[in-house]
Amino acid sequence: MHIAEGFLPPVHAAVWTCAAAPFVVHGARAVVVQVRENPRSRLLLGAAGAFTFVLSAIKLPSVTGSSSHPTGTGLGAVLFKPPVMAFLGTVVLLFQALLLAHGGLTTLGANAFSMAIVGPWVGYAAFRLTGRLGGGLSLSVFFAMMLADLSTYCTTSVQIALAFPDPQSGVLGAVTKFLSIFAVTQIPLAIAEGLLGVLVFRVLRTVATPELRDLGVLRREKGAVDA
């Protein structure tokens, strides 16, 4: 989903940077508050960042000027809520642009908006909704991870379509074209990411139960079982 360096027109790159900036600044403050109020969550915070970095560093070339890969942001959104992931995901994208030439600095705002903002919010909403419907923690984590991934790619499709509308069918036609290209590779990847998230979360429940209780995640599981 990383849009390559220089791929977007300068005006589009600037607009997406301005759109992402308030979320990232708010997220930085949320990280500071999180660490200050719950110091023992720092290991989980680092694990969420590392998980996002590793999964989103997998690079499968795409014909759209972007790339296909898991995103890993759904796990952090479940653990720390979306504002924290807005900052954490942007830091991941910045390091990948500087160290791996994956994405770019001019497209950092657009990539942050899709992967670090839209994806975590959609994933967290799916997590909460599935829990409220009695789906249980594992199913909630699965949908959070899968839909955080898919929504990121849908956003990227819209971003690229806005920059490069189809000459005949306009932006809507371009969105349809880009979504049809992404869907071929991304739906199986999103399902696989959801399953991986369930496995990782089961490990966390074994090794970090007190931290998950501090974050309020396991209390939700108990409520779902009681219901």
Tab-separated table of C-alpha atoms in Angstrom:
chain	number	residue	atom	x	y	z
A	1	MET	CA	0.000	0.000	0.000
A	2	HIS	CA	3.039	2.268	0.272
A	3	ILE	CA	2.763	4.869	-2.477
A	4	ALA	CA	6.203	5.304	-3.987
A	5	GLU	CA	8.344	8.404	-3.590
A	6	GLY	CA	7.366	11.129	-6.055
A	7	PHE	CA	4.384	9.206	-7.409
A	8	LEU	CA	1.735	11.695	-6.247
A	9	PRO	CA	1.466	15.219	-7.693
A	10	PRO	CA	2.925	17.784	-5.246
A	11	VAL	CA	-0.466	19.312	-4.417
A	12	HIS	CA	-1.940	15.903	-3.538
A	13	ALA	CA	1.090	15.008	-1.446
A	14	ALA	CA	0.783	18.301	0.469
A	15	VAL	CA	-2.957	17.895	1.047
A	16	TRP	CA	-2.562	14.380	2.460
A	17	THR	CA	0.289	15.549	4.675
A	18	CYS	CA	-1.896	18.317	6.089
A	19	ALA	CA	-4.779	15.866	6.568
A	20	ALA	CA	-2.609	13.366	8.464
A	21	ALA	CA	-0.668	15.855	10.620
A	22	PRO	CA	-3.344	16.537	13.316
A	23	PHE	CA	-3.888	12.805	13.867
A	24	VAL	CA	-0.149	12.171	14.176
A	25	VAL	CA	0.377	15.042	16.639
A	26	HIS	CA	-2.591	13.853	18.711
A	27	GLY	CA	-1.172	10.333	18.550
A	28	ALA	CA	2.219	11.482	19.842
A	29	ARG	CA	0.512	13.013	22.856
A	30	ALA	CA	-1.466	9.782	23.361
A	31	VAL	CA	1.781	7.769	23.385
A	32	VAL	CA	3.283	10.062	26.024
A	33	VAL	CA	0.171	9.737	28.193
A	34	GLN	CA	0.103	5.974	27.716
A	35	VAL	CA	3.723	5.531	28.804
A	36	ARG	CA	3.372	7.961	31.702
A	37	GLU	CA	0.196	6.390	33.108
A	38	ASN	CA	1.053	2.768	32.378
A	39	PRO	CA	4.854	2.317	32.224
A	40	ARG	CA	4.735	-1.468	32.024
A	41	SER	CA	2.874	-1.226	28.711
A	42	ARG	CA	6.093	-0.039	27.027
A	43	LEU	CA	7.085	-3.559	26.023
A	44	LEU	CA	3.718	-4.140	24.375
A	45	LEU	CA	3.981	-0.748	22.695
A	46	GLY	CA	7.358	-1.711	21.266
A	47	ALA	CA	6.025	-5.101	20.207
A	48	ALA	CA	3.088	-3.484	18.397
A	49	GLY	CA	5.466	-1.172	16.539
A	50	ALA	CA	7.836	-3.989	15.629
A	51	PHE	CA	4.921	-6.146	14.458
A	52	THR	CA	3.701	-3.331	12.202
A	53	PHE	CA	7.205	-2.666	10.868
A	54	VAL	CA	7.914	-6.303	9.978
A	55	LEU	CA	4.552	-7.053	8.364
A	56	SER	CA	4.361	-3.826	6.380
A	57	ALA	CA	7.965	-4.180	5.198
A	58	ILE	CA	6.978	-7.203	3.119
A	59	LYS	CA	6.842	-5.784	-0.380
A	60	LEU	CA	4.899	-7.300	-3.257
A	61	PRO	CA	5.044	-4.988	-6.307
A	62	SER	CA	1.782	-3.632	-7.672
A	63	VAL	CA	1.039	-2.175	-11.100
A	64	THR	CA	-0.639	0.857	-9.493
A	65	GLY	CA	2.502	2.591	-8.244
A	66	SER	CA	1.942	1.138	-4.803
A	67	SER	CA	2.688	-2.262	-3.251
A	68	SER	CA	0.823	-5.117	-1.582
A	69	HIS	CA	1.598	-6.496	1.883
A	70	PRO	CA	0.033	-6.976	5.343
A	71	THR	CA	-0.126	-3.823	7.464
A	72	GLY	CA	-0.080	-5.067	11.079
A	73	THR	CA	-1.817	-1.957	12.435
A	74	GLY	CA	-4.943	-3.753	13.634
A	75	LEU	CA	-3.132	-5.374	16.563
A	76	GLY	CA	-1.846	-2.072	17.916
A	77	ALA	CA	-5.281	-0.476	17.470
A	78	VAL	CA	-6.857	-3.233	19.578
A	79	LEU	CA	-4.205	-2.898	22.291
A	80	PHE	CA	-3.713	0.878	22.449
A	81	LYS	CA	-6.582	2.378	20.412
A	82	PRO	CA	-6.223	4.215	17.065
A	83	PRO	CA	-4.628	7.527	18.173
A	84	VAL	CA	-1.517	5.709	19.411
A	85	MET	CA	-1.245	3.830	16.119
A	86	ALA	CA	-1.466	7.094	14.161
A	87	PHE	CA	1.899	8.076	15.627
A	88	LEU	CA	3.405	4.594	15.822
A	89	GLY	CA	2.418	3.749	12.236
A	90	THR	CA	3.801	7.039	10.931
A	91	VAL	CA	7.136	6.394	12.653
A	92	VAL	CA	7.198	2.950	11.029
A	93	LEU	CA	6.486	4.462	7.610
A	94	LEU	CA	9.187	7.109	8.113
A	95	PHE	CA	11.845	4.515	8.960
A	96	GLN	CA	10.795	2.335	6.033
A	97	ALA	CA	11.081	5.303	3.672
A	98	LEU	CA	14.526	6.240	5.000
A	99	LEU	CA	16.021	2.775	5.492
A	100	LEU	CA	14.236	0.535	3.007
A	101	ALA	CA	13.169	2.947	0.246
A	102	HIS	CA	9.676	1.562	0.844
A	103	GLY	CA	7.246	4.415	0.319
A	104	GLY	CA	8.713	7.897	0.389
A	105	LEU	CA	9.035	11.173	2.215
A	106	THR	CA	6.851	13.141	-0.203
A	107	THR	CA	4.153	10.476	0.043
A	108	LEU	CA	4.539	9.951	3.802
A	109	GLY	CA	1.373	11.925	4.587
A	110	ALA	CA	-0.741	9.908	2.145
A	111	ASN	CA	0.692	6.607	3.356
A	112	ALA	CA	0.216	7.611	7.002
A	113	PHE	CA	-3.384	8.627	6.351
A	114	SER	CA	-4.255	5.242	4.844
A	115	MET	CA	-2.157	2.845	6.986
A	116	ALA	CA	-1.712	4.652	10.310
A	117	ILE	CA	-5.064	6.463	10.559
A	118	VAL	CA	-7.871	4.931	8.474
A	119	GLY	CA	-6.738	1.310	8.930
A	120	PRO	CA	-6.483	1.426	12.751
A	121	TRP	CA	-9.801	3.260	13.138
A	122	VAL	CA	-11.645	0.786	10.910
A	123	GLY	CA	-9.942	-2.146	12.639
A	124	TYR	CA	-10.805	-0.831	16.098
A	125	ALA	CA	-14.423	-0.214	15.059
A	126	ALA	CA	-14.624	-3.809	13.774
A	127	PHE	CA	-13.128	-5.057	17.049
A	128	ARG	CA	-15.669	-3.179	19.148
A	129	LEU	CA	-18.638	-4.084	16.934
A	130	THR	CA	-17.766	-7.791	16.814
A	131	GLY	CA	-17.375	-7.812	20.600
A	132	ARG	CA	-20.729	-6.115	21.104
A	133	LEU	CA	-22.358	-8.719	18.863
A	134	GLY	CA	-20.927	-11.486	21.075
A	135	GLY	CA	-18.294	-12.649	18.640
A	136	GLY	CA	-15.652	-13.337	21.295
A	137	LEU	CA	-12.114	-12.002	21.525
A	138	SER	CA	-10.495	-14.167	18.841
A	139	LEU	CA	-13.130	-13.332	16.236
A	140	SER	CA	-12.948	-9.648	17.187
A	141	VAL	CA	-9.172	-9.636	16.708
A	142	PHE	CA	-9.517	-11.454	13.364
A	143	PHE	CA	-11.936	-8.880	11.939
A	144	ALA	CA	-9.889	-6.009	13.378
A	145	MET	CA	-6.740	-7.217	11.641
A	146	MET	CA	-8.450	-8.139	8.363
A	147	LEU	CA	-10.480	-4.951	7.976
A	148	ALA	CA	-7.617	-2.679	9.056
A	149	ASP	CA	-5.667	-4.200	6.196
A	150	LEU	CA	-8.446	-3.997	3.584
A	151	SER	CA	-9.513	-0.458	4.518
A	152	THR	CA	-5.924	0.710	4.112
A	153	TYR	CA	-5.883	-0.533	0.539
A	154	CYS	CA	-9.297	0.928	-0.220
A	155	THR	CA	-8.034	4.316	0.974
A	156	THR	CA	-4.892	4.006	-1.116
A	157	SER	CA	-7.033	3.202	-4.157
A	158	VAL	CA	-9.036	6.383	-3.615
A	159	GLN	CA	-5.856	8.436	-3.116
A	160	ILE	CA	-4.336	7.215	-6.362
A	161	ALA	CA	-7.635	7.580	-8.232
A	162	LEU	CA	-7.983	11.187	-7.079
A	163	ALA	CA	-4.487	11.901	-8.395
A	164	PHE	CA	-4.904	9.994	-11.647
A	165	PRO	CA	-8.584	9.854	-12.679
A	166	ASP	CA	-9.530	7.730	-15.649
A	167	PRO	CA	-9.799	9.860	-18.846
A	168	GLN	CA	-13.207	8.371	-19.702
A	169	SER	CA	-14.864	7.363	-16.410
A	170	GLY	CA	-13.227	9.884	-14.056
A	171	VAL	CA	-12.355	9.308	-10.410
A	172	LEU	CA	-15.078	6.704	-9.846
A	173	GLY	CA	-13.859	4.640	-12.774
A	174	ALA	CA	-10.277	4.898	-11.549
A	175	VAL	CA	-11.286	3.833	-8.024
A	176	THR	CA	-13.073	0.800	-9.453
A	177	LYS	CA	-10.032	-0.085	-11.541
A	178	PHE	CA	-7.550	0.237	-8.667
A	179	LEU	CA	-9.782	-1.664	-6.239
A	180	SER	CA	-10.182	-4.509	-8.715
A	181	ILE	CA	-6.394	-4.730	-9.053
A	182	PHE	CA	-5.760	-4.606	-5.303
A	183	ALA	CA	-8.509	-7.098	-4.423
A	184	VAL	CA	-6.848	-9.918	-6.328
A	185	THR	CA	-3.876	-9.980	-3.979
A	186	GLN	CA	-5.109	-8.157	-0.905
A	187	ILE	CA	-8.147	-10.185	0.190
A	188	PRO	CA	-6.120	-13.392	0.755
A	189	LEU	CA	-3.402	-11.333	2.475
A	190	ALA	CA	-5.963	-9.662	4.735
A	191	ILE	CA	-7.466	-13.021	5.740
A	192	ALA	CA	-3.985	-14.382	6.451
A	193	GLU	CA	-3.201	-11.284	8.533
A	194	GLY	CA	-6.395	-11.808	10.524
A	195	LEU	CA	-5.437	-15.393	11.307
A	196	LEU	CA	-1.897	-14.342	12.232
A	197	GLY	CA	-3.306	-11.696	14.554
A	198	VAL	CA	-5.382	-14.311	16.389
A	199	LEU	CA	-2.286	-16.461	16.921
A	200	VAL	CA	-0.200	-13.523	18.143
A	201	PHE	CA	-2.955	-12.421	20.493
A	202	ARG	CA	-3.176	-15.881	22.016
A	203	VAL	CA	0.545	-15.712	22.741
A	204	LEU	CA	0.105	-12.281	24.325
A	205	ARG	CA	-2.672	-13.616	26.548
A	206	THR	CA	-0.207	-16.202	27.847
A	207	VAL	CA	2.835	-13.974	28.391
A	208	ALA	CA	1.300	-10.544	29.057
A	209	THR	CA	-1.981	-11.102	30.880
A	210	PRO	CA	-1.443	-8.324	33.492
A	211	GLU	CA	-0.573	-5.794	30.779
A	212	LEU	CA	-3.638	-6.726	28.726
A	213	ARG	CA	-5.800	-6.295	31.809
A	214	ASP	CA	-4.240	-2.892	32.445
A	215	LEU	CA	-5.158	-1.909	28.894
A	216	GLY	CA	-8.739	-3.126	29.384
A	217	VAL	CA	-8.615	-5.709	26.604
A	218	LEU	CA	-9.182	-8.828	28.709
A	219	ARG	CA	-12.004	-7.220	30.653
A	220	ARG	CA	-13.867	-6.998	27.354
A	221	GLU	CA	-13.354	-10.713	26.823
A	222	LYS	CA	-14.810	-11.493	30.260
A	223	GLY	CA	-17.862	-9.351	29.536
A	224	ALA	CA	-18.451	-11.139	26.239
A	225	VAL	CA	-18.327	-14.554	27.915
A	226	ASP	CA	-20.684	-13.468	30.664
A	227	ALA	CA	-23.107	-12.153	28.089
